[in-house]
mmCIF file of C-alpha atoms in Angstrom:
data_model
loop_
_atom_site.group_PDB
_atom_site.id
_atom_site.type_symbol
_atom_site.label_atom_id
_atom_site.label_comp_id
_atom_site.label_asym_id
_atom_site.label_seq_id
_atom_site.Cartn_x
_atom_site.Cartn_y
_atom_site.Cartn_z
ATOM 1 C CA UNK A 105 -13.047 0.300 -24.588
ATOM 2 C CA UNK A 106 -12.076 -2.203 -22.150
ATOM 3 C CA UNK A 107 -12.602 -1.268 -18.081
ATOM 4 C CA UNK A 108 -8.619 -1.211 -17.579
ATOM 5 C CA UNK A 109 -8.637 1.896 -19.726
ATOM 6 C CA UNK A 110 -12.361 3.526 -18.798
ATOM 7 C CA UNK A 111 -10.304 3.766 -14.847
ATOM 8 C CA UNK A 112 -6.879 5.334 -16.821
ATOM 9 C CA UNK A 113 -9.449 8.062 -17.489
ATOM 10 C CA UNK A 114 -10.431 8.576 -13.838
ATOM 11 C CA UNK A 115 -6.561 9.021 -13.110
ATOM 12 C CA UNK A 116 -6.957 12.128 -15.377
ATOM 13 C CA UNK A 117 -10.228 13.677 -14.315
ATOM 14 C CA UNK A 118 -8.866 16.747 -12.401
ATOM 15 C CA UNK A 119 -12.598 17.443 -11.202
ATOM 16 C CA UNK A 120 -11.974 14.850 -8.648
ATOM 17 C CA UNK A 121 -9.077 16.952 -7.146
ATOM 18 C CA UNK A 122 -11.722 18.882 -4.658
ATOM 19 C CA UNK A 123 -12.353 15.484 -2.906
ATOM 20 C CA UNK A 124 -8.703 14.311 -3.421
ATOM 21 C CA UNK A 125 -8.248 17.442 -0.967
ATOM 22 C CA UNK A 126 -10.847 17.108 1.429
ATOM 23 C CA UNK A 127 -10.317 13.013 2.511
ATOM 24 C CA UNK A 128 -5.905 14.013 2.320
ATOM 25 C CA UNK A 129 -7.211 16.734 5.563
ATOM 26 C CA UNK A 130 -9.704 13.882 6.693
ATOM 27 C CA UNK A 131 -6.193 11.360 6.510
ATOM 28 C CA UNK A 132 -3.862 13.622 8.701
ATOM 29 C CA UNK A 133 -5.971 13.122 11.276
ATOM 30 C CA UNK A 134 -4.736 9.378 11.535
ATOM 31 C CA UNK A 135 -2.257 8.474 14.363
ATOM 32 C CA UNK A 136 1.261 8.747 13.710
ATOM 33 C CA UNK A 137 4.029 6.282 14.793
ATOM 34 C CA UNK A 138 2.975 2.429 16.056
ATOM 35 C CA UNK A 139 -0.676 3.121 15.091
ATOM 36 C CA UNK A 140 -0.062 4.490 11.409
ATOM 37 C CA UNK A 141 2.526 2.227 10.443
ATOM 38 C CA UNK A 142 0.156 -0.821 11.849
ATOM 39 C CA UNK A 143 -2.468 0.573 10.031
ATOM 40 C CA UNK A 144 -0.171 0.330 7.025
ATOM 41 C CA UNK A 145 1.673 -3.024 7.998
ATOM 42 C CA UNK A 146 5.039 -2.509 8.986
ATOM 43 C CA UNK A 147 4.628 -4.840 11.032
ATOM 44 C CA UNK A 148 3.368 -7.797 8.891
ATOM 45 C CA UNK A 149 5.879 -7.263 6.136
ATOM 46 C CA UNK A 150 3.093 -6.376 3.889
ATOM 47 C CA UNK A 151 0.109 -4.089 3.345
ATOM 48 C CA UNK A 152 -2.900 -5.255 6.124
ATOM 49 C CA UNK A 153 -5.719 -3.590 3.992
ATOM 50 C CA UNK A 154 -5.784 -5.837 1.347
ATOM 51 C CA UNK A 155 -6.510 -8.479 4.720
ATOM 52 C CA UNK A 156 -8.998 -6.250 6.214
ATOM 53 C CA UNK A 157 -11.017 -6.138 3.390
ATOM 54 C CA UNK A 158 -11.504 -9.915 3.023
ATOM 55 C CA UNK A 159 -13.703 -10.076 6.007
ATOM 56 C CA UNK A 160 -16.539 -7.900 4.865
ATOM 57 C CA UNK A 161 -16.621 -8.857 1.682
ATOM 58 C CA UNK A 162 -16.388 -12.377 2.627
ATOM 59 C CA UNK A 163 -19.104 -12.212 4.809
ATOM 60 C CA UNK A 164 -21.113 -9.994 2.604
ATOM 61 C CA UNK A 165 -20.374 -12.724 -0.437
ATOM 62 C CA UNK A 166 -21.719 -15.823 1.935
ATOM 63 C CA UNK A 167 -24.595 -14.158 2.545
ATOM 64 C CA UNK A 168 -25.601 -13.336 -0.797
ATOM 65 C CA UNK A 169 -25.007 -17.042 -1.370
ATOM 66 C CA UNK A 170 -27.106 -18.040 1.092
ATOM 67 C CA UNK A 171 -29.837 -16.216 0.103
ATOM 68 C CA UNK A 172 -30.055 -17.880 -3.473
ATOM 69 C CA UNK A 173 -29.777 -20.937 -1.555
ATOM 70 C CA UNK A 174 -32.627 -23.177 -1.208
ATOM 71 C CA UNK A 175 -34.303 -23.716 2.423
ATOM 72 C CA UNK A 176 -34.728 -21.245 5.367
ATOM 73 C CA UNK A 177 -31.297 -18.933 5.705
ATOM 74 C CA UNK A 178 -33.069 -15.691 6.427
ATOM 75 C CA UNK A 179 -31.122 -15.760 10.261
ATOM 76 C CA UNK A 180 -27.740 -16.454 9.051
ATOM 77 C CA UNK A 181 -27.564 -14.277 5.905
ATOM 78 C CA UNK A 182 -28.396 -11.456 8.564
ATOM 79 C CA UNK A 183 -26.416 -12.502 10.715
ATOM 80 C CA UNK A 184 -23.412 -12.087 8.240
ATOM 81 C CA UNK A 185 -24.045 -9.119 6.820
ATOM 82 C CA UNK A 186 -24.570 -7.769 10.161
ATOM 83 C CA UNK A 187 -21.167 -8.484 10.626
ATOM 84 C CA UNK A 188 -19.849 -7.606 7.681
ATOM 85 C CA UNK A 189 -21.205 -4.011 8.387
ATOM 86 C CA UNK A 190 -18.921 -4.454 11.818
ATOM 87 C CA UNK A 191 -15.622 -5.028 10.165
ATOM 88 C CA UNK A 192 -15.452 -2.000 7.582
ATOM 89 C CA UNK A 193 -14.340 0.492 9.880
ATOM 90 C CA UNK A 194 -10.743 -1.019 10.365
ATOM 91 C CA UNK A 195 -10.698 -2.150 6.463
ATOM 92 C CA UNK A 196 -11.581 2.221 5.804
ATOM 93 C CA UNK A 197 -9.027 3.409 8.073
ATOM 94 C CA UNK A 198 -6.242 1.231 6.362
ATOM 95 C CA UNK A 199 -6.989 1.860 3.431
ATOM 96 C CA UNK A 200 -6.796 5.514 4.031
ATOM 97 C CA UNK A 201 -3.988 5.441 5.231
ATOM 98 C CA UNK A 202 -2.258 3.726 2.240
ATOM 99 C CA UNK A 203 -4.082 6.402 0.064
ATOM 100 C CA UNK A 204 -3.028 9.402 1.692
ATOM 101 C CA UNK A 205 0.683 8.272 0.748
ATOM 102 C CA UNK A 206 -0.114 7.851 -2.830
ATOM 103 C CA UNK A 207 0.748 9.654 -6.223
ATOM 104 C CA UNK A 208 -2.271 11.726 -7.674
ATOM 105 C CA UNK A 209 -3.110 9.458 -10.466
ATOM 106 C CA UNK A 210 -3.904 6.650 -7.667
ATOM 107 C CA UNK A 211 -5.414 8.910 -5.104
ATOM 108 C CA UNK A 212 -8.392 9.831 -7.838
ATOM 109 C CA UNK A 213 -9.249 6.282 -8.283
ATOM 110 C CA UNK A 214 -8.875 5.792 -4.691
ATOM 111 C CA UNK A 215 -11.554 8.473 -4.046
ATOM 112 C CA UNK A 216 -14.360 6.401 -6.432
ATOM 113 C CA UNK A 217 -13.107 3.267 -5.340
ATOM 114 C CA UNK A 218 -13.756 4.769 -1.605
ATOM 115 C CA UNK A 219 -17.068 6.685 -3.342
ATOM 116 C CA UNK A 220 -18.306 2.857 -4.459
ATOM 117 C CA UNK A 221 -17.898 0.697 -1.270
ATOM 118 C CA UNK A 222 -19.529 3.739 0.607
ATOM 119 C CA UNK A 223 -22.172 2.930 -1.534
ATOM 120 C CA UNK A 224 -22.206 -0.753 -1.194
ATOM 121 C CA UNK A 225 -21.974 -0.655 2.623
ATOM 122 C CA UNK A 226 -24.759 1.960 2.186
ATOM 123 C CA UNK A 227 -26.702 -0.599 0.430
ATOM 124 C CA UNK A 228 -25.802 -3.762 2.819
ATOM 125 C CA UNK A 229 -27.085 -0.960 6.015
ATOM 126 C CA UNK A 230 -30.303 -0.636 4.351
ATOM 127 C CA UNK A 231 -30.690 -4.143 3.650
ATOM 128 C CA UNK A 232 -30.231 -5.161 7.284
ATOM 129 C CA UNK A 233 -32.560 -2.826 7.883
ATOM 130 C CA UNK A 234 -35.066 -4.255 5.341
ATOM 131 C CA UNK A 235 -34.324 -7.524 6.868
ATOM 132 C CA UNK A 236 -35.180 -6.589 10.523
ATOM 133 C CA UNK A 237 -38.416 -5.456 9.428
ATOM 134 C CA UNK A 238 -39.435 -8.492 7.726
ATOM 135 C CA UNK A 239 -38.677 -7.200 4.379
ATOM 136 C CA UNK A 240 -36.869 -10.522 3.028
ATOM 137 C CA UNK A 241 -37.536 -9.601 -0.871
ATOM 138 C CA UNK A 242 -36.042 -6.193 -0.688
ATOM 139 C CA UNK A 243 -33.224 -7.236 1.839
ATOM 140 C CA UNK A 244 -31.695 -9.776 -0.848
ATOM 141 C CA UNK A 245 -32.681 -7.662 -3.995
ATOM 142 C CA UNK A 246 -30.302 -4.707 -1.850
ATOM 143 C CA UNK A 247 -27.757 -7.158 -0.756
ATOM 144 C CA UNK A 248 -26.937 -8.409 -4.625
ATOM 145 C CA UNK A 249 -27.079 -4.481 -5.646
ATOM 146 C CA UNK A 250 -24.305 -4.256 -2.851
ATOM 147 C CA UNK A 251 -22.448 -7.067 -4.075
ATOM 148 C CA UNK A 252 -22.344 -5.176 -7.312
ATOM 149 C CA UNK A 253 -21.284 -2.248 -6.018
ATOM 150 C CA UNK A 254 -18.483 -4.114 -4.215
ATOM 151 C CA UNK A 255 -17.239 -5.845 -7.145
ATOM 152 C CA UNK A 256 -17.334 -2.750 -9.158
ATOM 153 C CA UNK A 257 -15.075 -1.044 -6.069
ATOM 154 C CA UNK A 258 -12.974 -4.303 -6.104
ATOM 155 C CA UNK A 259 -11.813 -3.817 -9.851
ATOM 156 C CA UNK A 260 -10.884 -0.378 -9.056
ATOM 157 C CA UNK A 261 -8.770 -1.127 -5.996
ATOM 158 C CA UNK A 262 -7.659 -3.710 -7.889
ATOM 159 C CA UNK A 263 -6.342 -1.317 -10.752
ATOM 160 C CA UNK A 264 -4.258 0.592 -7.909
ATOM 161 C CA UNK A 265 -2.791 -2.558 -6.292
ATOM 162 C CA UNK A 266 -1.614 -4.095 -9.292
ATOM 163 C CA UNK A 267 -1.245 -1.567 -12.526
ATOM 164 C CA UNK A 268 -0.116 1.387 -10.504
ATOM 165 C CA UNK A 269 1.794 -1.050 -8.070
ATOM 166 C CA UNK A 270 0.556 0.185 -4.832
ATOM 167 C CA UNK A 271 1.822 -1.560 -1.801
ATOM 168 C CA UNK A 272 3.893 -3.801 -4.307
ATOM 169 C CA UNK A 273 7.626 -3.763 -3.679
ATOM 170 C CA UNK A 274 9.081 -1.184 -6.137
ATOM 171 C CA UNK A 275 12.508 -2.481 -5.501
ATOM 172 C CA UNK A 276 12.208 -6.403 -5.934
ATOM 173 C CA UNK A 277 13.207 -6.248 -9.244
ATOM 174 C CA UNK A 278 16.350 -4.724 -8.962
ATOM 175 C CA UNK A 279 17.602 -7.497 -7.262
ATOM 176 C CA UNK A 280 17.997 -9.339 -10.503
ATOM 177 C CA UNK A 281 19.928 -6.870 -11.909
ATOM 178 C CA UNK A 282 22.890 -6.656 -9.835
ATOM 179 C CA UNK A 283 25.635 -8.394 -10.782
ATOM 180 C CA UNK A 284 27.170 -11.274 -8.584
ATOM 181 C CA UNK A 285 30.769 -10.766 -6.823
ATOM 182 C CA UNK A 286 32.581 -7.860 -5.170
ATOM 183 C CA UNK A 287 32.084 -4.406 -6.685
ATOM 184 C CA UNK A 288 34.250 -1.532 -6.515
ATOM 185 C CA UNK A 289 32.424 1.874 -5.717
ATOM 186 C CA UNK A 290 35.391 3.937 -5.435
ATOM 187 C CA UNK A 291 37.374 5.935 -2.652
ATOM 188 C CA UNK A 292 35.840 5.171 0.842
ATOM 189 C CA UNK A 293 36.365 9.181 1.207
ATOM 190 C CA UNK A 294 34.478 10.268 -1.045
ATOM 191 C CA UNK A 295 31.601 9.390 0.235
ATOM 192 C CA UNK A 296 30.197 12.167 3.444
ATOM 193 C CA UNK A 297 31.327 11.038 6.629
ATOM 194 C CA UNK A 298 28.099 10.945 9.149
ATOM 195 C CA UNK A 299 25.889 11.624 5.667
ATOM 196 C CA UNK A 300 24.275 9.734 3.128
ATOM 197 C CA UNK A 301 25.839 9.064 -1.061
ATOM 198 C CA UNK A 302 25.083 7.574 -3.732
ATOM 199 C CA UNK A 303 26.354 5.041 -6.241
ATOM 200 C CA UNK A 304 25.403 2.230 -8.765
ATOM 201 C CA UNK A 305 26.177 -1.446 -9.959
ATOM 202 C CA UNK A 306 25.676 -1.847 -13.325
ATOM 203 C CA UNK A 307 23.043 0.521 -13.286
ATOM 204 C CA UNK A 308 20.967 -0.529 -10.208
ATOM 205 C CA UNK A 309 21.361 2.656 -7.648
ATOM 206 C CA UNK A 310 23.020 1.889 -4.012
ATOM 207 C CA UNK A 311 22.886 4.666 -1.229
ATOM 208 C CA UNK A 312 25.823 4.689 0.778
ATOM 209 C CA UNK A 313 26.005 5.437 4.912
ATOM 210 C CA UNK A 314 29.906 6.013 5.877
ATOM 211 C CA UNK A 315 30.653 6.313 9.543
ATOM 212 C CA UNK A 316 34.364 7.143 9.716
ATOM 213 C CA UNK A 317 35.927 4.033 8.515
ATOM 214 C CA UNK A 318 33.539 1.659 7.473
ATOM 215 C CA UNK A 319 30.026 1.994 5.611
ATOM 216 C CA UNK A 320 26.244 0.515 4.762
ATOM 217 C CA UNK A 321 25.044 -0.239 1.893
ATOM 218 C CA UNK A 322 21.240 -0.271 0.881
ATOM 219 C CA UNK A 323 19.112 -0.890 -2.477
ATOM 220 C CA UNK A 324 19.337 2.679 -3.599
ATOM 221 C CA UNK A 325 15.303 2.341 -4.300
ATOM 222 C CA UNK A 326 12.472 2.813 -2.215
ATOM 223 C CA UNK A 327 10.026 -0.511 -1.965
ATOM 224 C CA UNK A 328 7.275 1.711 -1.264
ATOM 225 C CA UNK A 329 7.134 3.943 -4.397
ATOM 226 C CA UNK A 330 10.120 4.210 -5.781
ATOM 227 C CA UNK A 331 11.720 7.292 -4.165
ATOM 228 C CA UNK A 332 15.819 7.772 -4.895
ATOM 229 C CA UNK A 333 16.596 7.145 -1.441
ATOM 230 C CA UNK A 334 20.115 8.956 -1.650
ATOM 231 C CA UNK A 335 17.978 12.137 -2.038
ATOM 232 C CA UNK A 336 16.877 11.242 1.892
ATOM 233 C CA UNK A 337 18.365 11.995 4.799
ATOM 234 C CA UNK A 338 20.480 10.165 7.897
ATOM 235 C CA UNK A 339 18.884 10.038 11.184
ATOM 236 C CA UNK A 340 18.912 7.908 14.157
ATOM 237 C CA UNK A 341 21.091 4.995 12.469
ATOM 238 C CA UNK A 342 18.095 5.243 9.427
ATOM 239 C CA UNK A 343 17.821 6.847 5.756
ATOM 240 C CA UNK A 344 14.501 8.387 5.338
ATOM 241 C CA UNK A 345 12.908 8.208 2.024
ATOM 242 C CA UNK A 346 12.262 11.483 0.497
ATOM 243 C CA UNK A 347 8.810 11.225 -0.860
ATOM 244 C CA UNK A 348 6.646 9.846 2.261
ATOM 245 C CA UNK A 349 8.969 9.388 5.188
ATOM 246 C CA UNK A 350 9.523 5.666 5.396
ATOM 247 C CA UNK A 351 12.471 4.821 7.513
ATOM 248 C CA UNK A 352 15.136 1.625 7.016
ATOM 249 C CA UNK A 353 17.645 0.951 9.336
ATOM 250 C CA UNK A 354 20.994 1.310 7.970
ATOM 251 C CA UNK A 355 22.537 -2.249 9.025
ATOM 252 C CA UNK A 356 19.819 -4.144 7.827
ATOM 253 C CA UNK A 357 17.437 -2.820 5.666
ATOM 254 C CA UNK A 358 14.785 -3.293 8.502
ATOM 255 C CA UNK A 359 11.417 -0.728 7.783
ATOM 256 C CA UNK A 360 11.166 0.735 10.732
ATOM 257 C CA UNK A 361 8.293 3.578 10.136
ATOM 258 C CA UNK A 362 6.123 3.035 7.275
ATOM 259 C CA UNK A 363 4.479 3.902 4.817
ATOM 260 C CA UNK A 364 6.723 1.007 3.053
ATOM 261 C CA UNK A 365 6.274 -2.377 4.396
ATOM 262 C CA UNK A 366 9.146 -4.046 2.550
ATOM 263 C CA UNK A 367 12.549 -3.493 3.279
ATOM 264 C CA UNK A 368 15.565 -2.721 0.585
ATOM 265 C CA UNK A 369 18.260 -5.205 -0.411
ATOM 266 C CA UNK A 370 21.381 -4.847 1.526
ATOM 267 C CA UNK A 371 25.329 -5.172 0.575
ATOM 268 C CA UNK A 372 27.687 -6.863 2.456
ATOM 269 C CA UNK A 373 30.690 -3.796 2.934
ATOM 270 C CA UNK A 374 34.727 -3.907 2.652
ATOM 271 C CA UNK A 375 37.275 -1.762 2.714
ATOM 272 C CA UNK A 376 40.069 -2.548 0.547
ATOM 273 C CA UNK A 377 43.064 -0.008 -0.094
ATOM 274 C CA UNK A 378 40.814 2.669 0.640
ATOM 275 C CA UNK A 379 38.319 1.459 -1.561
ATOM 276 C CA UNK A 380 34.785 0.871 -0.939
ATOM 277 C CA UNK A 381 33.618 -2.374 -1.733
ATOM 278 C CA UNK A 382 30.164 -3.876 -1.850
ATOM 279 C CA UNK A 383 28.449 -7.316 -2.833
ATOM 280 C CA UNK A 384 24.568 -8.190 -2.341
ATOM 281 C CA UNK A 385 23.954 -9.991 0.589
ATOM 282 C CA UNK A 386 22.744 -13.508 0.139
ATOM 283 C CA UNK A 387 19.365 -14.427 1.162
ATOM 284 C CA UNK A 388 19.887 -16.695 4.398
#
């Protein structure tokens, strides 16, 4: 059986719910606002765990090198994973936070992908350790266990990134599918004044924002997992996404509380006759 669908398996072991539970209580403990949705990078325009992650195991992978290396490296391959062991904290806590605003199948991977590196930073720790004492053998045998340990965790978080999409842009694809030109939606009334409604163009959904004679026009789709964004609500010039909260500002699209990090398509508006009119805005 190949690994892809050995890890579909984990999606559907319900024994892993318990700890599903336990690290979702451990999660709300994050900060909301700035710190949360910099933790989830709002600010960057994409997720910043998939960055944060690069420097332990890049410094974990050098040293590992180094040690099959020929010549006297014993200082620097310390010195790396020592560091290494310093930069996990902020690549945990963003990852956690992604995970806690994930769909079930994901968060069970997520716990034995988060199960795995515990155990190859566990390994790494002791291996310092082992190094410090003048235990060279054991500190590179523990340091290649933690490598595979890492690697192992890497194809799982790799499974959530890219088969189950997380912290891809849900939406992207929908931009394909809209038709070029002006597009009649219908009566400018029926839409709720001061609300949030829904329509489509050729099939690709559009939520709608009237405020008294004129009107927005957003990708109907959430980037961050897909939500029906009509289904939201208006505040504060925003829709809010149903499913997790993620707020884009009505004019422009712009995320401005995470979880998502991308922001949804936006129509140019009209009013013709009464008629609501919308085209895709061109990218400038």
């Amino acid at each position: 059986m190949r690994l892809g669908e050995r890890i579909r398996e984990i999606e559907r072991d319900d024994r892993l719910d318990p700890a599903v539970s336990r690290l979702k209580r451990l999660a709300e403990r994050l900060p909301s606002g700035t710190v949360r949705d910099m933790l989830h990078g709002v600010q960057l325009g994409h997720p910043t765990h998939p960055i944060l992650v690069q420097l332990p195991i890049g410094t974990w992978t050098a040293a590992t090198l180094l040690d099959m290396l020929p010549g006297d490296h014993r200082r620097s391959a310390h010195a790396l994973i020592d560091i290494g062991l310093l930069t996990t904290l902020p690549a945990v806590v963003s990852g956690l936070a992604d995970w806690s605003q994930q769909h079930e199948r994901q968060q069970r991977v997520g716990v034995v992908h988060a199960a795995t590196n515990g155990v190859g930073t566990l390994l790494f720790c002791v291996s310092s350790l082992a190094r410090a004492r003048g235990r060279e053998g054991w500190g590179r045998f523990l340091a290649l266990a933690g490598m595979g340990a890492v690697g192992l965790s890497g194809s799982l978080g790799g499974h959530i990134a890219y088969y189950r999409a997380s912290g891809a842009n849900s939406a992207d694809h929908l931009s394909d599918l809209v038709p070029q030109g002006w597009h009649d939606l219908g009566p400018l009334n029926g839409f709720p004044d001061g609300g949030i409604g829904e329509s489509e163009v050729g099939g690709v959904p559009i939520v709608v924002a009237r405020t008294g004679a004129s009107a927005s026009a957003l990708m109907g789709t959430c980037p961050h997992m897909g939500a029906p964004l009509a289904e939201g609500e208006r505040v504060d010039g925003c829709v809010r996404c149903p499913w997790h909260g993620s707020e884009f500002r009505l004019d422009d699209g712009v995320v401005i509380h995470g979880p998502a990090t991308a922001s949804p398509e936006t129509f140019e508006t009209s009013v013709v006759d009464g008629r609501l009119m919308v085209r895709l805005r061109s990218p400038e």
